[in-house]
mmCIF file of C-alpha atoms and ligand atoms in Angstrom:
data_model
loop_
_atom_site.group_PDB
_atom_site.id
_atom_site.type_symbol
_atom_site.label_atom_id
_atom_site.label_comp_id
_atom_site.label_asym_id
_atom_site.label_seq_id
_atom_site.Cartn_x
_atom_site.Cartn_y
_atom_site.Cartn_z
ATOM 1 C CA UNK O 1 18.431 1.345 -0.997
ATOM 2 C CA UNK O 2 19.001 -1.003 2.338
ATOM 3 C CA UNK O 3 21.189 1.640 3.651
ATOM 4 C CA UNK O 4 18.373 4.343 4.698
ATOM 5 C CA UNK O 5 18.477 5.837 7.992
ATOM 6 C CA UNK O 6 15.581 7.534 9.776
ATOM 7 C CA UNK O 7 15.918 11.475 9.761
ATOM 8 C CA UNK O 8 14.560 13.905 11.458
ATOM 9 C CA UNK O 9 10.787 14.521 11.481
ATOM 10 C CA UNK O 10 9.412 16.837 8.862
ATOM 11 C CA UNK O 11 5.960 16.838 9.373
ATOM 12 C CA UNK O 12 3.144 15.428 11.721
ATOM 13 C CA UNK O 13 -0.452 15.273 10.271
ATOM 14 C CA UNK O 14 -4.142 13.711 11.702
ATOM 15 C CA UNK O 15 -2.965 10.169 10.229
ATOM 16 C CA UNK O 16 0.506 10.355 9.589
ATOM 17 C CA UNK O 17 4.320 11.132 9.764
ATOM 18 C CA UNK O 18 7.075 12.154 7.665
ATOM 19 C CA UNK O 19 10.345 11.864 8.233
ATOM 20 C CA UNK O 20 13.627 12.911 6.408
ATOM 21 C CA UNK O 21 16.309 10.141 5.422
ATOM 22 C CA UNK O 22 20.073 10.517 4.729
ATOM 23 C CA UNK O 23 19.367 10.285 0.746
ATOM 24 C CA UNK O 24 17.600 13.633 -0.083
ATOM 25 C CA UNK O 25 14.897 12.191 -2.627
ATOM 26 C CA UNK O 26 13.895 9.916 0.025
ATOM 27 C CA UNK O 27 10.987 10.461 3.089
ATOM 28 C CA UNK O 28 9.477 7.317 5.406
ATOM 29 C CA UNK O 29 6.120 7.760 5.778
ATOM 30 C CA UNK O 30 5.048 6.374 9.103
ATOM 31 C CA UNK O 31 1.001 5.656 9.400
ATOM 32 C CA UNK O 32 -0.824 6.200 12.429
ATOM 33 C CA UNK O 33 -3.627 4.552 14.203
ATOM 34 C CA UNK O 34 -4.973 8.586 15.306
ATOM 35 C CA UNK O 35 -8.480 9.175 13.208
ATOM 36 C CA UNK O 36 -9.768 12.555 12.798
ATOM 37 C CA UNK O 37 -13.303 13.865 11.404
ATOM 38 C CA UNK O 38 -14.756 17.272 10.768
ATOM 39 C CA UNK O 39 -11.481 19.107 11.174
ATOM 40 C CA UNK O 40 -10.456 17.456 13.729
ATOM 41 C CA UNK O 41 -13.275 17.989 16.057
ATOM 42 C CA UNK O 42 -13.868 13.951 16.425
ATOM 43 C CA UNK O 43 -10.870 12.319 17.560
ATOM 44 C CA UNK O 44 -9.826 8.575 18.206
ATOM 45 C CA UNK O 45 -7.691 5.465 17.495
ATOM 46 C CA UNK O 46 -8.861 3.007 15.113
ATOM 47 C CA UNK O 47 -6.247 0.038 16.009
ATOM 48 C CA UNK O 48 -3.961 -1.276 13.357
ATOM 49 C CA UNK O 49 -5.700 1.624 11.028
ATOM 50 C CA UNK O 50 -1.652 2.672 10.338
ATOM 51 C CA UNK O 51 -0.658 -0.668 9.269
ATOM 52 C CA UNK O 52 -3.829 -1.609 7.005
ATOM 53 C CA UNK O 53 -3.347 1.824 5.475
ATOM 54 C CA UNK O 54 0.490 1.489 4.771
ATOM 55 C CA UNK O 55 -0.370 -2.294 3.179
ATOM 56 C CA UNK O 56 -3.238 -0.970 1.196
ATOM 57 C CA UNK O 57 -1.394 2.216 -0.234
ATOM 58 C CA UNK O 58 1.665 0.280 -1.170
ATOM 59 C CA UNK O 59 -0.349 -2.160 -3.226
ATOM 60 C CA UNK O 60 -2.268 0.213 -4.817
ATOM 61 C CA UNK O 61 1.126 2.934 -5.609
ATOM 62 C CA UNK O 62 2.472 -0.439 -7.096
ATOM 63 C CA UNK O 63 -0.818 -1.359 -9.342
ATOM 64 C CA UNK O 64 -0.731 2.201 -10.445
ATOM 65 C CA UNK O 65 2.860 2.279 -11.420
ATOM 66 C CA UNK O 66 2.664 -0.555 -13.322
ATOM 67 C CA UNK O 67 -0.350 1.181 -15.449
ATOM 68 C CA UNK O 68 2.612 4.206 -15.557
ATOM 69 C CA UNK O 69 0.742 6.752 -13.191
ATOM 70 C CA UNK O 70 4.044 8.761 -11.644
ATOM 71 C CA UNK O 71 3.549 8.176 -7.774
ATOM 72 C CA UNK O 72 6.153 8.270 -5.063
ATOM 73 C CA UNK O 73 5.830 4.648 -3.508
ATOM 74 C CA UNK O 74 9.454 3.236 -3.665
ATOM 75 C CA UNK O 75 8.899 0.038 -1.077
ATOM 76 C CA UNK O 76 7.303 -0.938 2.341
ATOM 77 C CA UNK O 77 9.907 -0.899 5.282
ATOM 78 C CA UNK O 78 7.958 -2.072 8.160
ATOM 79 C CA UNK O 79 4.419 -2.187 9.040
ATOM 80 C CA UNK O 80 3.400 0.983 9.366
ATOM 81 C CA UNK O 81 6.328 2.827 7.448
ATOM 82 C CA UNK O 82 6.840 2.777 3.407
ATOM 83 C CA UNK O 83 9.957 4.711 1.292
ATOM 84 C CA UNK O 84 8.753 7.220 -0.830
ATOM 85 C CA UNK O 85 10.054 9.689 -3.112
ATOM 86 C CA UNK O 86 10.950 13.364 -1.486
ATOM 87 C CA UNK O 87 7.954 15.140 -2.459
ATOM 88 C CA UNK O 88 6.434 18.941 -1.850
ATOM 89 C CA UNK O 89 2.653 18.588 -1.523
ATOM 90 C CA UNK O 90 0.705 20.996 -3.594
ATOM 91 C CA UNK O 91 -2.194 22.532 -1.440
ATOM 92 C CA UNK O 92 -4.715 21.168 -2.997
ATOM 93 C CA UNK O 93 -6.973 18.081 -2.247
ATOM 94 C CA UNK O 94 -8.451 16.335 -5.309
ATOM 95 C CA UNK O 95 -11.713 14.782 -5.074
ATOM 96 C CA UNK O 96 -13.425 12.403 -7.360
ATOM 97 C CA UNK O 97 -17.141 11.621 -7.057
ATOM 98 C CA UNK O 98 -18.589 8.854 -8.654
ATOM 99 C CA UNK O 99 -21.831 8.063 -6.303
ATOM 100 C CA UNK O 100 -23.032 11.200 -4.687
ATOM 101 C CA UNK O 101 -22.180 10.824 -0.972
ATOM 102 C CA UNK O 102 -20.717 12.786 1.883
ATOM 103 C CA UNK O 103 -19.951 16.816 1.665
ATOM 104 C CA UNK O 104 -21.725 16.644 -2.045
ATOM 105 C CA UNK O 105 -24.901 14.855 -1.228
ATOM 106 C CA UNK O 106 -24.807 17.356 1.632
ATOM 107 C CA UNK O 107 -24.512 20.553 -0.150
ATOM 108 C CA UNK O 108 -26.414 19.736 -3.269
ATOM 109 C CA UNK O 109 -29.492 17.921 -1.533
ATOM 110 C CA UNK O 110 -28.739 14.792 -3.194
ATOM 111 C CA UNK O 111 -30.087 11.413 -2.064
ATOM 112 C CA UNK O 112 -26.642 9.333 -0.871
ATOM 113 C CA UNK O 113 -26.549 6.660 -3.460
ATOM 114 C CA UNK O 114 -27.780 8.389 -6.410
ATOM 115 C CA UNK O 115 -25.308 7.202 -9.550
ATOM 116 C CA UNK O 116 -24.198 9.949 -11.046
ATOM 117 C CA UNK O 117 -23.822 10.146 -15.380
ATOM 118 C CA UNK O 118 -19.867 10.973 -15.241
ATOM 119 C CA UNK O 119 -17.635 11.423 -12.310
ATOM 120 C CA UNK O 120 -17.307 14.784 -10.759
ATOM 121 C CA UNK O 121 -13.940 16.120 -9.922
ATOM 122 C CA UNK O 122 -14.066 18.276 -6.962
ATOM 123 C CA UNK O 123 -10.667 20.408 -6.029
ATOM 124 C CA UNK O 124 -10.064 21.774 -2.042
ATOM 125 C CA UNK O 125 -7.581 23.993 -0.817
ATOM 126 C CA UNK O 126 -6.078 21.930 2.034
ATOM 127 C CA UNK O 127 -6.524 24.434 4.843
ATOM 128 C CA UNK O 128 -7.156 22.946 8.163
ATOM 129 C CA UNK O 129 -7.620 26.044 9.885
ATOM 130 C CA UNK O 130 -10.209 26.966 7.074
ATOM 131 C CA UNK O 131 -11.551 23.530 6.395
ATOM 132 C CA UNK O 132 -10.690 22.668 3.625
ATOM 133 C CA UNK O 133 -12.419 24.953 1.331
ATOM 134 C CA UNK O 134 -14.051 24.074 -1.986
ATOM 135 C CA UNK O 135 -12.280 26.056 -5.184
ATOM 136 C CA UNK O 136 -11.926 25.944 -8.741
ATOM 137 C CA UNK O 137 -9.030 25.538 -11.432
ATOM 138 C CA UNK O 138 -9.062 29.677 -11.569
ATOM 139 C CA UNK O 139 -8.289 30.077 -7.504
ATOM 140 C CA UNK O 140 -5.498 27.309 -8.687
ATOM 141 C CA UNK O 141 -4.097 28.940 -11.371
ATOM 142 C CA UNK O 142 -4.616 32.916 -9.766
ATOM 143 C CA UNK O 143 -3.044 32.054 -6.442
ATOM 144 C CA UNK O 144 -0.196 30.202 -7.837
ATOM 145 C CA UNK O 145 -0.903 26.345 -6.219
ATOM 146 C CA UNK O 146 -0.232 25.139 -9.233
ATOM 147 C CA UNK O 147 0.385 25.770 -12.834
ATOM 148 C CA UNK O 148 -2.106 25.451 -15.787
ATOM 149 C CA UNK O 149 -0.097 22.562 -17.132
ATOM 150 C CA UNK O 150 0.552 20.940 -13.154
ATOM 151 C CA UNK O 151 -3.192 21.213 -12.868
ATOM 152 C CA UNK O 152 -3.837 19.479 -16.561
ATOM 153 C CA UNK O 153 -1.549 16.445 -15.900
ATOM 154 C CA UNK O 154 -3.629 16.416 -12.526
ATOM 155 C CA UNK O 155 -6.869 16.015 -14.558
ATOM 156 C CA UNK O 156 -5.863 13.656 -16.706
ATOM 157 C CA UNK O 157 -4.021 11.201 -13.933
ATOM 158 C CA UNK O 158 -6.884 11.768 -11.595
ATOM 159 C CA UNK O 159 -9.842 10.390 -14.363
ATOM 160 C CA UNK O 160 -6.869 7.382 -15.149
ATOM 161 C CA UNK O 161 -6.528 7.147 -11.655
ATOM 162 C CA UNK O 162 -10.532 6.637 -11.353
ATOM 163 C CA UNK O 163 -10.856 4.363 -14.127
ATOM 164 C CA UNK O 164 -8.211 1.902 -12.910
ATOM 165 C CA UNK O 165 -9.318 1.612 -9.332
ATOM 166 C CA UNK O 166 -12.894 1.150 -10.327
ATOM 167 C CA UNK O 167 -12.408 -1.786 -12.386
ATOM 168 C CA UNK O 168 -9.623 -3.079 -9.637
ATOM 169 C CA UNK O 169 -12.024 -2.488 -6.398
ATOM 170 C CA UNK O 170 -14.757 -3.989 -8.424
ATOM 171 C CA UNK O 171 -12.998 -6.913 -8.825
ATOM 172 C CA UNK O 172 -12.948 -7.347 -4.588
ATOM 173 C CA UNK O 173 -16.638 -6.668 -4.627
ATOM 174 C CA UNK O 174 -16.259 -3.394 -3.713
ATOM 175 C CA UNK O 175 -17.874 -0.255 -5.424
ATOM 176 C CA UNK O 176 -15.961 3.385 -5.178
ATOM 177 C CA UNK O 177 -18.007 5.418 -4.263
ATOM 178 C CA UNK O 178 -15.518 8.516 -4.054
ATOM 179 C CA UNK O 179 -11.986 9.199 -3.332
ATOM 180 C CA UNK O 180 -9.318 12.204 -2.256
ATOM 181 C CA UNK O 181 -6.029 12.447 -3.736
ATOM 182 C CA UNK O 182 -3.201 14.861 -3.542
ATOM 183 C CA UNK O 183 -0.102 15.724 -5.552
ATOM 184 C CA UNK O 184 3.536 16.850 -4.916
ATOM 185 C CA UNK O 185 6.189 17.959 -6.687
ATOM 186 C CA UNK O 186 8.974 15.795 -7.038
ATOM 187 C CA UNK O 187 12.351 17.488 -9.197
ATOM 188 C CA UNK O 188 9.995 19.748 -10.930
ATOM 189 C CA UNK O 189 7.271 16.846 -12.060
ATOM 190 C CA UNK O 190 3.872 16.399 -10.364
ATOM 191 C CA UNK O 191 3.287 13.007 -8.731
ATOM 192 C CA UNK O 192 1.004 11.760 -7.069
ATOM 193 C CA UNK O 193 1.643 11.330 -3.444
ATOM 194 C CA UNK O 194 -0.038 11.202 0.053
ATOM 195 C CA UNK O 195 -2.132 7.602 0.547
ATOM 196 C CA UNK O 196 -5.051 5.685 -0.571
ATOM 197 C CA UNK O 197 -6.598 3.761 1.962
ATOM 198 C CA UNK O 198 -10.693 3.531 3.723
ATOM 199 C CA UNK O 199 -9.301 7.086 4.998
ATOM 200 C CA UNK O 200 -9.586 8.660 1.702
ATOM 201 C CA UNK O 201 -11.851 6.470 0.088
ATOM 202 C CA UNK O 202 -15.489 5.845 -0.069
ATOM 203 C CA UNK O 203 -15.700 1.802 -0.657
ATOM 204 C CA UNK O 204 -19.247 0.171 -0.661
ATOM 205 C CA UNK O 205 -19.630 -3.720 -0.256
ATOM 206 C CA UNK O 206 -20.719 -4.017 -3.942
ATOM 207 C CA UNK O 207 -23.336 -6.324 -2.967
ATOM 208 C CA UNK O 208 -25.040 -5.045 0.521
ATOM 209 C CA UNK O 209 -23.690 -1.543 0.074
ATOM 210 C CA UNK O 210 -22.616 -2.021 3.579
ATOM 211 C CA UNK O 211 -19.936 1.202 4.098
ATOM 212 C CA UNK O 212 -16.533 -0.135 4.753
ATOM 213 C CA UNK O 213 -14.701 2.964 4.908
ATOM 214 C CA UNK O 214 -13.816 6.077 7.412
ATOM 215 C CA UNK O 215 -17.625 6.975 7.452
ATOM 216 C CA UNK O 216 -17.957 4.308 10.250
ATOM 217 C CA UNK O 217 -16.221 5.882 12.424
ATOM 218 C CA UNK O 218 -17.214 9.470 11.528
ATOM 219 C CA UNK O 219 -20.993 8.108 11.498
ATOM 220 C CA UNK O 220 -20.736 6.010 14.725
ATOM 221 C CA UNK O 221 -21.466 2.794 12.714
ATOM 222 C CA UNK O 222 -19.529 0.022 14.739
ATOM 223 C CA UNK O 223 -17.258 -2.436 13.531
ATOM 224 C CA UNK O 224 -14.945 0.051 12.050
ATOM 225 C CA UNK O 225 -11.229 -1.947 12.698
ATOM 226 C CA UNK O 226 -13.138 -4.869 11.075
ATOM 227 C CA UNK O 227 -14.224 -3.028 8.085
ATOM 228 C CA UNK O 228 -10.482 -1.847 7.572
ATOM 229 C CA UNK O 229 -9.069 -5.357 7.986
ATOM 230 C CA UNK O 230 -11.729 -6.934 5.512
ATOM 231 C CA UNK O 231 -10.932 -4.335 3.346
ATOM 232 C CA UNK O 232 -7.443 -5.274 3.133
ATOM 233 C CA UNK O 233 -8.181 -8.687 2.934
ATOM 234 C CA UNK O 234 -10.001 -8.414 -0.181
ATOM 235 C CA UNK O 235 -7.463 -6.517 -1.738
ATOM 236 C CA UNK O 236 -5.024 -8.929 -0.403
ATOM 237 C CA UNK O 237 -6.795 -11.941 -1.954
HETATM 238 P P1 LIG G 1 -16.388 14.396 1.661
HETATM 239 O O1 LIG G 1 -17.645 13.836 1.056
HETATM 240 O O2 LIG G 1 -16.421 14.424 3.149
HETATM 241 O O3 LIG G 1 -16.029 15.707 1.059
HETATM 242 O O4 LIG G 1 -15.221 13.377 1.277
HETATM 243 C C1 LIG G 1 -14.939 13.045 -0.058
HETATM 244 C C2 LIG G 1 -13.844 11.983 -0.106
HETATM 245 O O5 LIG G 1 -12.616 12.509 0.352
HETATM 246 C C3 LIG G 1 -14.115 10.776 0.769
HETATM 247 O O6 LIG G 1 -13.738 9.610 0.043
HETATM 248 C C4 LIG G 1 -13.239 10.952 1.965
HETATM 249 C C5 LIG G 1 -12.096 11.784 1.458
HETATM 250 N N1 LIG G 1 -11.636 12.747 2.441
HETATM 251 C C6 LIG G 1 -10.317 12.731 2.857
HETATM 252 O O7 LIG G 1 -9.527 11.894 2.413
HETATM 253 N N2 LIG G 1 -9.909 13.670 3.759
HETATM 254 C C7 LIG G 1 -10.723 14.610 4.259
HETATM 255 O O8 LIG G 1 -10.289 15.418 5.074
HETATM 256 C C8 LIG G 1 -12.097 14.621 3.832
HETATM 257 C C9 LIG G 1 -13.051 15.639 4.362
HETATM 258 C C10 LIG G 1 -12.499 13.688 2.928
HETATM 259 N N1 LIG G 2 -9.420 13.777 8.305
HETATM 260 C C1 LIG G 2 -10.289 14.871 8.245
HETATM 261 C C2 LIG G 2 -10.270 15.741 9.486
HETATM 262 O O1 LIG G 2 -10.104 15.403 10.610
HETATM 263 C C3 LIG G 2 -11.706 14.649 7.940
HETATM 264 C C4 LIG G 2 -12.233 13.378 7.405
HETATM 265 O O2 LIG G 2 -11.525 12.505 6.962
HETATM 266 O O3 LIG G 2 -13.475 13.284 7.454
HETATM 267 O O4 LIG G 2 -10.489 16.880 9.325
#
């Protein structure tokens, strides 16, 4: 494990890197501080965003290994890099919804806020170029993303997954409002992959419902480098 060596890169996204190794089931994901909104139309830098996100996801990977969710978090190399199993990313963004906020509250006319009975799970087709369309389990199954069993063990870790970071955020005083996740396949088996950090969540001071999240810098809200770091520091503490 101490012997990895940096590769070539694979891939360049909005927020991150990947990178080969010299051990085949291995990438380093490297964070970046670049922040994107609305396809990419909004750019900037939130500082240090790479290395609050890398700290924050490998905590998380590790809680949710221990409650035996499959992810590919293997260990943290520096601050902004982390080991992580070779994965291929399905196309397809998962969304959970447990306050109506953002895209939903847009689309449906709901008041941001409003509690909804039982979390909605949303599924996109990760498109850049189209946005990131909304779609259902048929366009999943029909255009061959993913099989009917891939998509099922997708389901069923993505509720888990909800259940266990509610209860864990709540415990730092923060509520979760909503969340994106995405899966790869990793020697055949979905896992879960990709990050969870205030990029891909929607966390609420449970108190103030002051937004510490990516929707301060997408809404213009200030303070957003503070918001990531007190973030962190919750989860740290
Ligand atoms: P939305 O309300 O804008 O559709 O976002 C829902 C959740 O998904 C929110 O927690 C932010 C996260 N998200 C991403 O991680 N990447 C994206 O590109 C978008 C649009 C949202
Ligand atoms: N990262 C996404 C983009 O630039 C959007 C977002 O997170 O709001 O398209």
């Amino acid at each position: 494990m101490n012997n990895i060596e940096k590769g070539e890169m694979l891939y360049e996204g909005k927020a991150k890197k990947v990178y080969r190794t010299n051990d085949r089931d291995k990438f380093i994901v490297e964070y970046k501080d670049d922040a994107t909104a609305f396809n990419g139309e909004k750019k900037g830098t939130i500082s240090n965003k790479g290395i609050v996100n890398n700290k924050m996801s490998a905590v998380i990977f590790q809680l949710l290994q221990d409650m035996e969710i499959e992810n590919h978090y293997i260990e943290v190399l520096s601050d902004r890099e982390m080991l992580v199993k070779s994965v291929e990313i399905l196309p397809v963004e998962v969304i959970v919804r447990n306050i109506a906020a953002g895209s939903m509250a847009k689309r449906l006319g709901l008041q941001e806020g409003r509690k909804m009975k039982t979390p909605i799970l949303e599924f996109c087709y990760k498109s850049d170029e189209l946005g990131d369309p909304l779609i259902n389990e048929y366009h999943i199954e029909a255009l061959e993303w993913a099989t009917k069993e891939e998509i099922k063990t997708i389901k069923d870790y993505t509720f888990r997954i909800n259940e266990i970071l509610s209860v864990y955020f709540l415990e730092k005083n923060l509520t979760l409002v909503d969340f994106k996740l995405e899966f790869g396949l990793h020697n055949g088996r979905v896992i879960l992959a990709d990050e969870v950090s205030p990029d891909t969540c929607r966390l609420w001071d449970a108190t103030t419902g002051e937004k510490l999240d990516k929707d301060r810098f997408r809404r213009d809200l200030g303070n957003v480098e503070e918001s990531y770091q007190e973030v962190l520091r919750r989860i740290k503490g």
